[in-house]
Amino acid sequence: MTRRRFYAPPEAFSPDGRAAQLSAEETRHLRSVLRLKPGDEIFLFDGAGKEFQGQVETVARDATEVSVINQVDPAQPESSLDLTLAVALVKGEKFDLVIQKATELGVTRIMPVMTSRADVRIKGDGDAERKMTRWERIALEATKQCGRAHLMKIERPKIFSDLVRCGDKDPIAVTDASEDACAPVKDHSDVRIMFAERQGTSLSEVLGDGKGDWGKGDWGKGHWQTVTALIGPEGGWADDEIDQALAAGWKIVTLGGRILRAETAAIVAATLIQHRFGDLR
């Protein structure tokens, strides 16, 4: 039987962990869509990897009280790969699709990227917050459906030049350099791949065997644990953007001879990388 799953963040649980309260939005889904009532079994996931079997106790207009029976294994296991999908901003529903499918494919985080040819521009902090709220809602719904207990993280939109220099770290101001430095980066198990329609090679050639040989170069020992995949906009990458990525040590990959839409390329890239190093075996 399919689990009836609801999101309850860690702060929604009582100090002793024996009870939890669902939000107004989750309560509306429980009451009006699934038409559940006191005594019915449900499952709660906290977005941080834990899942619990519970029982509905009371249902009010804007809250549901749940008794926690016991902790259970998540409906679906989490991939062992820490995969960041950095995607150039594309128009509304296309980016929504990327968010949904990335969640289903086990991506750890999505990083929207502002590029020179991006279809969408961020008009200030308010616009960024509205977009992130929408994307987080889509990711939550996809998490419920696919069985993950971890919520995929949605990063704030990042400028391309900051991304290629710093990855998922924020630039930090320094006084003795012309450009910002980067916050401390992870160890060299981190793999950074830029998917582009030109100047690239095949994924298999770039990745090598994943056990320390990055193509023809030595990029550390042991299996890759963290990967960042960068996907361009509908109009493709500008020459200077590819040059910046190469100078910063990114590897360029071209996916075959056909031109893919940005949202298709993002889904394909996530699938190929999860198959190679994650849990899509």
PDB file of N, CA, C and O in Angstrom, residues 176-245:
ATOM      1  N   ASP A 176      42.992  42.553  -0.298  1.00  0.00           N
ATOM      2  CA  ASP A 176      44.255  42.560  -1.019  1.00  0.00           C
ATOM      3  C   ASP A 176      44.155  41.897  -2.387  1.00  0.00           C
ATOM      4  O   ASP A 176      45.117  41.395  -2.917  1.00  0.00           O
ATOM      5  N   ALA A 177      42.964  41.870  -2.960  1.00  0.00           N
ATOM      6  CA  ALA A 177      42.783  41.252  -4.284  1.00  0.00           C
ATOM      7  C   ALA A 177      41.765  42.056  -5.069  1.00  0.00           C
ATOM      8  O   ALA A 177      40.895  42.712  -4.514  1.00  0.00           O
ATOM      9  N   SER A 178      41.862  41.986  -6.377  1.00  0.00           N
ATOM     10  CA  SER A 178      40.947  42.738  -7.226  1.00  0.00           C
ATOM     11  C   SER A 178      39.583  42.083  -7.304  1.00  0.00           C
ATOM     12  O   SER A 178      38.593  42.713  -7.622  1.00  0.00           O
ATOM     13  N   GLU A 179      39.514  40.767  -7.029  1.00  0.00           N
ATOM     14  CA  GLU A 179      38.245  40.056  -7.052  1.00  0.00           C
ATOM     15  C   GLU A 179      37.984  39.448  -5.685  1.00  0.00           C
ATOM     16  O   GLU A 179      38.891  39.294  -4.863  1.00  0.00           O
ATOM     17  N   ASP A 180      36.715  39.101  -5.448  1.00  0.00           N
ATOM     18  CA  ASP A 180      36.391  38.403  -4.220  1.00  0.00           C
ATOM     19  C   ASP A 180      37.078  37.047  -4.203  1.00  0.00           C
ATOM     20  O   ASP A 180      37.249  36.398  -5.227  1.00  0.00           O
ATOM     21  N   ALA A 181      37.466  36.615  -3.016  1.00  0.00           N
ATOM     22  CA  ALA A 181      37.914  35.238  -2.840  1.00  0.00           C
ATOM     23  C   ALA A 181      36.693  34.379  -2.578  1.00  0.00           C
ATOM     24  O   ALA A 181      35.566  34.867  -2.545  1.00  0.00           O
ATOM     25  N   CYS A 182      36.910  33.082  -2.397  1.00  0.00           N
ATOM     26  CA  CYS A 182      35.808  32.173  -2.140  1.00  0.00           C
ATOM     27  C   CYS A 182      35.907  31.626  -0.728  1.00  0.00           C
ATOM     28  O   CYS A 182      36.991  31.514  -0.173  1.00  0.00           O
ATOM     29  N   ALA A 183      34.759  31.283  -0.188  1.00  0.00           N
ATOM     30  CA  ALA A 183      34.761  30.585   1.086  1.00  0.00           C
ATOM     31  C   ALA A 183      35.461  29.245   0.902  1.00  0.00           C
ATOM     32  O   ALA A 183      35.611  28.766  -0.218  1.00  0.00           O
ATOM     33  N   PRO A 184      35.927  28.623   1.996  1.00  0.00           N
ATOM     34  CA  PRO A 184      36.656  27.355   1.867  1.00  0.00           C
ATOM     35  C   PRO A 184      35.870  26.327   1.072  1.00  0.00           C
ATOM     36  O   PRO A 184      34.662  26.182   1.242  1.00  0.00           O
ATOM     37  N   VAL A 185      36.535  25.629   0.172  1.00  0.00           N
ATOM     38  CA  VAL A 185      35.878  24.651  -0.686  1.00  0.00           C
ATOM     39  C   VAL A 185      36.069  23.255  -0.120  1.00  0.00           C
ATOM     40  O   VAL A 185      36.901  23.011   0.737  1.00  0.00           O
ATOM     41  N   LYS A 186      35.267  22.325  -0.639  1.00  0.00           N
ATOM     42  CA  LYS A 186      35.373  20.937  -0.209  1.00  0.00           C
ATOM     43  C   LYS A 186      36.666  20.336  -0.752  1.00  0.00           C
ATOM     44  O   LYS A 186      37.352  20.920  -1.569  1.00  0.00           O
ATOM     45  N   ASP A 187      36.965  19.111  -0.313  1.00  0.00           N
ATOM     46  CA  ASP A 187      38.187  18.463  -0.776  1.00  0.00           C
ATOM     47  C   ASP A 187      38.072  18.139  -2.273  1.00  0.00           C
ATOM     48  O   ASP A 187      37.048  18.335  -2.890  1.00  0.00           O
ATOM     49  N   HIS A 188      39.171  17.625  -2.841  1.00  0.00           N
ATOM     50  CA  HIS A 188      39.245  17.486  -4.281  1.00  0.00           C
ATOM     51  C   HIS A 188      38.472  16.289  -4.825  1.00  0.00           C
ATOM     52  O   HIS A 188      38.635  15.918  -5.971  1.00  0.00           O
ATOM     53  N   SER A 189      37.599  15.671  -4.000  1.00  0.00           N
ATOM     54  CA  SER A 189      36.677  14.690  -4.558  1.00  0.00           C
ATOM     55  C   SER A 189      35.589  15.393  -5.367  1.00  0.00           C
ATOM     56  O   SER A 189      34.846  14.768  -6.099  1.00  0.00           O
ATOM     57  N   ASP A 190      35.500  16.723  -5.219  1.00  0.00           N
ATOM     58  CA  ASP A 190      34.488  17.489  -5.942  1.00  0.00           C
ATOM     59  C   ASP A 190      34.785  17.488  -7.442  1.00  0.00           C
ATOM     60  O   ASP A 190      35.897  17.794  -7.858  1.00  0.00           O
ATOM     61  N   VAL A 191      33.784  17.163  -8.244  1.00  0.00           N
ATOM     62  CA  VAL A 191      33.892  17.115  -9.700  1.00  0.00           C
ATOM     63  C   VAL A 191      32.994  18.199 -10.281  1.00  0.00           C
ATOM     64  O   VAL A 191      31.828  18.296  -9.917  1.00  0.00           O
ATOM     65  N   ARG A 192      33.528  19.015 -11.179  1.00  0.00           N
ATOM     66  CA  ARG A 192      32.762  20.119 -11.756  1.00  0.00           C
ATOM     67  C   ARG A 192      32.704  19.953 -13.276  1.00  0.00           C
ATOM     68  O   ARG A 192      33.732  19.962 -13.956  1.00  0.00           O
ATOM     69  N   ILE A 193      31.488  19.813 -13.781  1.00  0.00           N
ATOM     70  CA  ILE A 193      31.271  19.537 -15.199  1.00  0.00           C
ATOM     71  C   ILE A 193      30.352  20.605 -15.788  1.00  0.00           C
ATOM     72  O   ILE A 193      29.287  20.882 -15.239  1.00  0.00           O
ATOM     73  N   MET A 194      30.765  21.173 -16.885  1.00  0.00           N
ATOM     74  CA  MET A 194      29.933  22.119 -17.629  1.00  0.00           C
ATOM     75  C   MET A 194      29.434  21.410 -18.891  1.00  0.00           C
ATOM     76  O   MET A 194      30.227  20.954 -19.713  1.00  0.00           O
ATOM     77  N   PHE A 195      28.129  21.307 -19.040  1.00  0.00           N
ATOM     78  CA  PHE A 195      27.552  20.723 -20.239  1.00  0.00           C
ATOM     79  C   PHE A 195      27.338  21.837 -21.264  1.00  0.00           C
ATOM     80  O   PHE A 195      26.678  22.839 -20.985  1.00  0.00           O
ATOM     81  N   ALA A 196      27.922  21.657 -22.441  1.00  0.00           N
ATOM     82  CA  ALA A 196      27.879  22.696 -23.469  1.00  0.00           C
ATOM     83  C   ALA A 196      27.693  22.051 -24.832  1.00  0.00           C
ATOM     84  O   ALA A 196      28.000  20.871 -25.038  1.00  0.00           O
ATOM     85  N   GLU A 197      27.203  22.843 -25.767  1.00  0.00           N
ATOM     86  CA  GLU A 197      26.921  22.335 -27.116  1.00  0.00           C
ATOM     87  C   GLU A 197      28.160  22.314 -28.002  1.00  0.00           C
ATOM     88  O   GLU A 197      28.107  21.826 -29.132  1.00  0.00           O
ATOM     89  N   ARG A 198      29.284  22.810 -27.490  1.00  0.00           N
ATOM     90  CA  ARG A 198      30.520  22.838 -28.267  1.00  0.00           C
ATOM     91  C   ARG A 198      31.722  22.810 -27.331  1.00  0.00           C
ATOM     92  O   ARG A 198      31.588  23.016 -26.137  1.00  0.00           O
ATOM     93  N   GLN A 199      32.889  22.510 -27.895  1.00  0.00           N
ATOM     94  CA  GLN A 199      34.164  22.514 -27.178  1.00  0.00           C
ATOM     95  C   GLN A 199      34.264  21.438 -26.098  1.00  0.00           C
ATOM     96  O   GLN A 199      35.136  21.501 -25.243  1.00  0.00           O
ATOM     97  N   GLY A 200      33.348  20.464 -26.132  1.00  0.00           N
ATOM     98  CA  GLY A 200      33.377  19.443 -25.099  1.00  0.00           C
ATOM     99  C   GLY A 200      33.738  18.076 -25.633  1.00  0.00           C
ATOM    100  O   GLY A 200      33.900  17.868 -26.838  1.00  0.00           O
ATOM    101  N   THR A 201      33.859  17.133 -24.712  1.00  0.00           N
ATOM    102  CA  THR A 201      34.113  15.747 -25.058  1.00  0.00           C
ATOM    103  C   THR A 201      33.027  14.904 -24.414  1.00  0.00           C
ATOM    104  O   THR A 201      32.103  15.428 -23.801  1.00  0.00           O
ATOM    105  N   SER A 202      33.110  13.582 -24.561  1.00  0.00           N
ATOM    106  CA  SER A 202      32.069  12.715 -24.021  1.00  0.00           C
ATOM    107  C   SER A 202      32.176  12.629 -22.501  1.00  0.00           C
ATOM    108  O   SER A 202      33.249  12.815 -21.920  1.00  0.00           O
ATOM    109  N   LEU A 203      31.068  12.314 -21.867  1.00  0.00           N
ATOM    110  CA  LEU A 203      31.047  12.197 -20.414  1.00  0.00           C
ATOM    111  C   LEU A 203      31.965  11.077 -19.946  1.00  0.00           C
ATOM    112  O   LEU A 203      32.699  11.230 -18.959  1.00  0.00           O
ATOM    113  N   SER A 204      31.957   9.940 -20.645  1.00  0.00           N
ATOM    114  CA  SER A 204      32.790   8.812 -20.230  1.00  0.00           C
ATOM    115  C   SER A 204      34.276   9.152 -20.306  1.00  0.00           C
ATOM    116  O   SER A 204      35.063   8.753 -19.448  1.00  0.00           O
ATOM    117  N   GLU A 205      34.669   9.925 -21.322  1.00  0.00           N
ATOM    118  CA  GLU A 205      36.077  10.299 -21.441  1.00  0.00           C
ATOM    119  C   GLU A 205      36.488  11.263 -20.345  1.00  0.00           C
ATOM    120  O   GLU A 205      37.585  11.178 -19.789  1.00  0.00           O
ATOM    121  N   VAL A 206      35.599  12.176 -20.021  1.00  0.00           N
ATOM    122  CA  VAL A 206      35.911  13.162 -18.987  1.00  0.00           C
ATOM    123  C   VAL A 206      35.974  12.527 -17.604  1.00  0.00           C
ATOM    124  O   VAL A 206      36.861  12.812 -16.804  1.00  0.00           O
ATOM    125  N   LEU A 207      35.028  11.642 -17.304  1.00  0.00           N
ATOM    126  CA  LEU A 207      34.934  11.091 -15.962  1.00  0.00           C
ATOM    127  C   LEU A 207      35.915   9.968 -15.691  1.00  0.00           C
ATOM    128  O   LEU A 207      36.215   9.674 -14.535  1.00  0.00           O
ATOM    129  N   GLY A 208      36.426   9.323 -16.698  1.00  0.00           N
ATOM    130  CA  GLY A 208      37.319   8.196 -16.459  1.00  0.00           C
ATOM    131  C   GLY A 208      36.581   7.102 -15.727  1.00  0.00           C
ATOM    132  O   GLY A 208      35.410   6.848 -15.957  1.00  0.00           O
ATOM    133  N   ASP A 209      37.248   6.460 -14.773  1.00  0.00           N
ATOM    134  CA  ASP A 209      36.621   5.342 -14.062  1.00  0.00           C
ATOM    135  C   ASP A 209      35.985   5.746 -12.744  1.00  0.00           C
ATOM    136  O   ASP A 209      35.419   4.922 -12.041  1.00  0.00           O
ATOM    137  N   GLY A 210      36.076   7.053 -12.377  1.00  0.00           N
ATOM    138  CA  GLY A 210      35.472   7.504 -11.128  1.00  0.00           C
ATOM    139  C   GLY A 210      36.210   7.051  -9.888  1.00  0.00           C
ATOM    140  O   GLY A 210      35.724   7.167  -8.781  1.00  0.00           O
ATOM    141  N   LYS A 211      37.427   6.487 -10.047  1.00  0.00           N
ATOM    142  CA  LYS A 211      38.166   5.978  -8.896  1.00  0.00           C
ATOM    143  C   LYS A 211      39.483   6.731  -8.689  1.00  0.00           C
ATOM    144  O   LYS A 211      40.432   6.217  -8.142  1.00  0.00           O
ATOM    145  N   GLY A 212      39.539   7.942  -9.199  1.00  0.00           N
ATOM    146  CA  GLY A 212      40.739   8.736  -8.982  1.00  0.00           C
ATOM    147  C   GLY A 212      41.281   9.323 -10.255  1.00  0.00           C
ATOM    148  O   GLY A 212      42.000  10.307 -10.220  1.00  0.00           O
ATOM    149  N   ASP A 213      40.973   8.726 -11.402  1.00  0.00           N
ATOM    150  CA  ASP A 213      41.456   9.261 -12.677  1.00  0.00           C
ATOM    151  C   ASP A 213      40.354  10.069 -13.335  1.00  0.00           C
ATOM    152  O   ASP A 213      39.368   9.531 -13.789  1.00  0.00           O
ATOM    153  N   TRP A 214      40.535  11.364 -13.360  1.00  0.00           N
ATOM    154  CA  TRP A 214      39.573  12.250 -14.014  1.00  0.00           C
ATOM    155  C   TRP A 214      40.043  12.391 -15.444  1.00  0.00           C
ATOM    156  O   TRP A 214      40.896  13.187 -15.772  1.00  0.00           O
ATOM    157  N   GLY A 215      39.472  11.582 -16.310  1.00  0.00           N
ATOM    158  CA  GLY A 215      39.942  11.574 -17.682  1.00  0.00           C
ATOM    159  C   GLY A 215      41.422  11.224 -17.704  1.00  0.00           C
ATOM    160  O   GLY A 215      41.820  10.173 -17.240  1.00  0.00           O
ATOM    161  N   LYS A 216      42.237  12.140 -18.210  1.00  0.00           N
ATOM    162  CA  LYS A 216      43.671  11.888 -18.311  1.00  0.00           C
ATOM    163  C   LYS A 216      44.450  12.471 -17.137  1.00  0.00           C
ATOM    164  O   LYS A 216      45.656  12.351 -17.070  1.00  0.00           O
ATOM    165  N   GLY A 217      43.752  13.128 -16.200  1.00  0.00           N
ATOM    166  CA  GLY A 217      44.449  13.748 -15.079  1.00  0.00           C
ATOM    167  C   GLY A 217      44.107  13.080 -13.766  1.00  0.00           C
ATOM    168  O   GLY A 217      43.087  12.420 -13.637  1.00  0.00           O
ATOM    169  N   ASP A 218      44.956  13.252 -12.780  1.00  0.00           N
ATOM    170  CA  ASP A 218      44.717  12.671 -11.460  1.00  0.00           C
ATOM    171  C   ASP A 218      43.987  13.699 -10.599  1.00  0.00           C
ATOM    172  O   ASP A 218      44.525  14.718 -10.222  1.00  0.00           O
ATOM    173  N   TRP A 219      42.738  13.404 -10.277  1.00  0.00           N
ATOM    174  CA  TRP A 219      41.910  14.338  -9.516  1.00  0.00           C
ATOM    175  C   TRP A 219      41.561  13.774  -8.143  1.00  0.00           C
ATOM    176  O   TRP A 219      40.484  13.973  -7.638  1.00  0.00           O
ATOM    177  N   GLY A 220      42.449  13.036  -7.541  1.00  0.00           N
ATOM    178  CA  GLY A 220      42.194  12.552  -6.194  1.00  0.00           C
ATOM    179  C   GLY A 220      41.957  11.058  -6.170  1.00  0.00           C
ATOM    180  O   GLY A 220      41.818  10.411  -7.196  1.00  0.00           O
ATOM    181  N   LYS A 221      41.918  10.503  -4.979  1.00  0.00           N
ATOM    182  CA  LYS A 221      41.743   9.072  -4.807  1.00  0.00           C
ATOM    183  C   LYS A 221      40.366   8.765  -4.233  1.00  0.00           C
ATOM    184  O   LYS A 221      39.790   9.551  -3.514  1.00  0.00           O
ATOM    185  N   GLY A 222      39.853   7.593  -4.551  1.00  0.00           N
ATOM    186  CA  GLY A 222      38.560   7.171  -4.032  1.00  0.00           C
ATOM    187  C   GLY A 222      37.428   7.546  -4.960  1.00  0.00           C
ATOM    188  O   GLY A 222      37.582   8.298  -5.903  1.00  0.00           O
ATOM    189  N   HIS A 223      36.257   6.979  -4.695  1.00  0.00           N
ATOM    190  CA  HIS A 223      35.096   7.238  -5.547  1.00  0.00           C
ATOM    191  C   HIS A 223      34.638   8.687  -5.380  1.00  0.00           C
ATOM    192  O   HIS A 223      34.693   9.258  -4.307  1.00  0.00           O
ATOM    193  N   TRP A 224      34.135   9.250  -6.472  1.00  0.00           N
ATOM    194  CA  TRP A 224      33.615  10.616  -6.406  1.00  0.00           C
ATOM    195  C   TRP A 224      32.426  10.645  -5.454  1.00  0.00           C
ATOM    196  O   TRP A 224      31.547   9.797  -5.487  1.00  0.00           O
ATOM    197  N   GLN A 225      32.363  11.655  -4.613  1.00  0.00           N
ATOM    198  CA  GLN A 225      31.274  11.801  -3.660  1.00  0.00           C
ATOM    199  C   GLN A 225      30.454  13.057  -3.922  1.00  0.00           C
ATOM    200  O   GLN A 225      29.293  13.113  -3.557  1.00  0.00           O
ATOM    201  N   THR A 226      31.059  14.072  -4.508  1.00  0.00           N
ATOM    202  CA  THR A 226      30.346  15.310  -4.789  1.00  0.00           C
ATOM    203  C   THR A 226      30.580  15.714  -6.240  1.00  0.00           C
ATOM    204  O   THR A 226      31.704  15.707  -6.719  1.00  0.00           O
ATOM    205  N   VAL A 227      29.497  16.056  -6.909  1.00  0.00           N
ATOM    206  CA  VAL A 227      29.556  16.452  -8.314  1.00  0.00           C
ATOM    207  C   VAL A 227      28.688  17.694  -8.502  1.00  0.00           C
ATOM    208  O   VAL A 227      27.574  17.769  -7.974  1.00  0.00           O
ATOM    209  N   THR A 228      29.198  18.676  -9.248  1.00  0.00           N
ATOM    210  CA  THR A 228      28.398  19.819  -9.677  1.00  0.00           C
ATOM    211  C   THR A 228      28.287  19.779 -11.194  1.00  0.00           C
ATOM    212  O   THR A 228      29.296  19.727 -11.888  1.00  0.00           O
ATOM    213  N   ALA A 229      27.062  19.774 -11.688  1.00  0.00           N
ATOM    214  CA  ALA A 229      26.808  19.762 -13.124  1.00  0.00           C
ATOM    215  C   ALA A 229      26.159  21.085 -13.514  1.00  0.00           C
ATOM    216  O   ALA A 229      25.153  21.495 -12.928  1.00  0.00           O
ATOM    217  N   LEU A 230      26.739  21.763 -14.488  1.00  0.00           N
ATOM    218  CA  LEU A 230      26.306  23.102 -14.900  1.00  0.00           C
ATOM    219  C   LEU A 230      25.637  23.018 -16.268  1.00  0.00           C
ATOM    220  O   LEU A 230      26.240  22.552 -17.240  1.00  0.00           O
ATOM    221  N   ILE A 231      24.391  23.479 -16.341  1.00  0.00           N
ATOM    222  CA  ILE A 231      23.578  23.400 -17.561  1.00  0.00           C
ATOM    223  C   ILE A 231      23.283  24.807 -18.056  1.00  0.00           C
ATOM    224  O   ILE A 231      22.847  25.667 -17.284  1.00  0.00           O
ATOM    225  N   GLY A 232      23.459  25.030 -19.351  1.00  0.00           N
ATOM    226  CA  GLY A 232      23.312  26.367 -19.915  1.00  0.00           C
ATOM    227  C   GLY A 232      21.890  26.739 -20.296  1.00  0.00           C
ATOM    228  O   GLY A 232      20.964  25.936 -20.188  1.00  0.00           O
ATOM    229  N   PRO A 233      21.702  27.968 -20.777  1.00  0.00           N
ATOM    230  CA  PRO A 233      20.383  28.477 -21.159  1.00  0.00           C
ATOM    231  C   PRO A 233      19.996  28.027 -22.563  1.00  0.00           C
ATOM    232  O   PRO A 233      20.779  27.387 -23.275  1.00  0.00           O
ATOM    233  N   GLU A 234      18.778  28.389 -22.974  1.00  0.00           N
ATOM    234  CA  GLU A 234      18.284  28.025 -24.302  1.00  0.00           C
ATOM    235  C   GLU A 234      19.192  28.557 -25.407  1.00  0.00           C
ATOM    236  O   GLU A 234      19.424  27.890 -26.401  1.00  0.00           O
ATOM    237  N   GLY A 235      19.749  29.738 -25.213  1.00  0.00           N
ATOM    238  CA  GLY A 235      20.593  30.336 -26.239  1.00  0.00           C
ATOM    239  C   GLY A 235      22.018  29.826 -26.249  1.00  0.00           C
ATOM    240  O   GLY A 235      22.841  30.253 -27.065  1.00  0.00           O
ATOM    241  N   GLY A 236      22.338  28.903 -25.340  1.00  0.00           N
ATOM    242  CA  GLY A 236      23.687  28.352 -25.272  1.00  0.00           C
ATOM    243  C   GLY A 236      24.627  29.270 -24.500  1.00  0.00           C
ATOM    244  O   GLY A 236      24.283  30.380 -24.096  1.00  0.00           O
ATOM    245  N   TRP A 237      25.844  28.778 -24.295  1.00  0.00           N
ATOM    246  CA  TRP A 237      26.848  29.545 -23.566  1.00  0.00           C
ATOM    247  C   TRP A 237      27.530  30.560 -24.476  1.00  0.00           C
ATOM    248  O   TRP A 237      27.790  30.284 -25.646  1.00  0.00           O
ATOM    249  N   ALA A 238      27.850  31.711 -23.924  1.00  0.00           N
ATOM    250  CA  ALA A 238      28.702  32.678 -24.618  1.00  0.00           C
ATOM    251  C   ALA A 238      30.142  32.161 -24.579  1.00  0.00           C
ATOM    252  O   ALA A 238      30.519  31.417 -23.678  1.00  0.00           O
ATOM    253  N   ASP A 239      30.933  32.543 -25.566  1.00  0.00           N
ATOM    254  CA  ASP A 239      32.326  32.071 -25.629  1.00  0.00           C
ATOM    255  C   ASP A 239      33.100  32.404 -24.356  1.00  0.00           C
ATOM    256  O   ASP A 239      33.881  31.586 -23.856  1.00  0.00           O
ATOM    257  N   ASP A 240      32.897  33.609 -23.832  1.00  0.00           N
ATOM    258  CA  ASP A 240      33.660  33.999 -22.649  1.00  0.00           C
ATOM    259  C   ASP A 240      33.251  33.203 -21.418  1.00  0.00           C
ATOM    260  O   ASP A 240      34.052  33.006 -20.498  1.00  0.00           O
ATOM    261  N   GLU A 241      32.004  32.709 -21.376  1.00  0.00           N
ATOM    262  CA  GLU A 241      31.574  31.888 -20.246  1.00  0.00           C
ATOM    263  C   GLU A 241      32.276  30.526 -20.274  1.00  0.00           C
ATOM    264  O   GLU A 241      32.709  30.016 -19.235  1.00  0.00           O
ATOM    265  N   ILE A 242      32.387  29.944 -21.457  1.00  0.00           N
ATOM    266  CA  ILE A 242      33.123  28.688 -21.575  1.00  0.00           C
ATOM    267  C   ILE A 242      34.582  28.900 -21.199  1.00  0.00           C
ATOM    268  O   ILE A 242      35.192  28.086 -20.489  1.00  0.00           O
ATOM    269  N   ASP A 243      35.154  30.015 -21.650  1.00  0.00           N
ATOM    270  CA  ASP A 243      36.549  30.318 -21.324  1.00  0.00           C
ATOM    271  C   ASP A 243      36.742  30.463 -19.813  1.00  0.00           C
ATOM    272  O   ASP A 243      37.735  29.982 -19.248  1.00  0.00           O
ATOM    273  N   GLN A 244      35.805  31.145 -19.155  1.00  0.00           N
ATOM    274  CA  GLN A 244      35.894  31.309 -17.703  1.00  0.00           C
ATOM    275  C   GLN A 244      35.853  29.954 -16.995  1.00  0.00           C
ATOM    276  O   GLN A 244      36.614  29.712 -16.041  1.00  0.00           O
ATOM    277  N   ALA A 245      34.953  29.087 -17.438  1.00  0.00           N
ATOM    278  CA  ALA A 245      34.825  27.775 -16.804  1.00  0.00           C
ATOM    279  C   ALA A 245      36.099  26.949 -16.983  1.00  0.00           C
ATOM    280  O   ALA A 245      36.597  26.333 -16.033  1.00  0.00           O
TER     281      ALA A 245
END
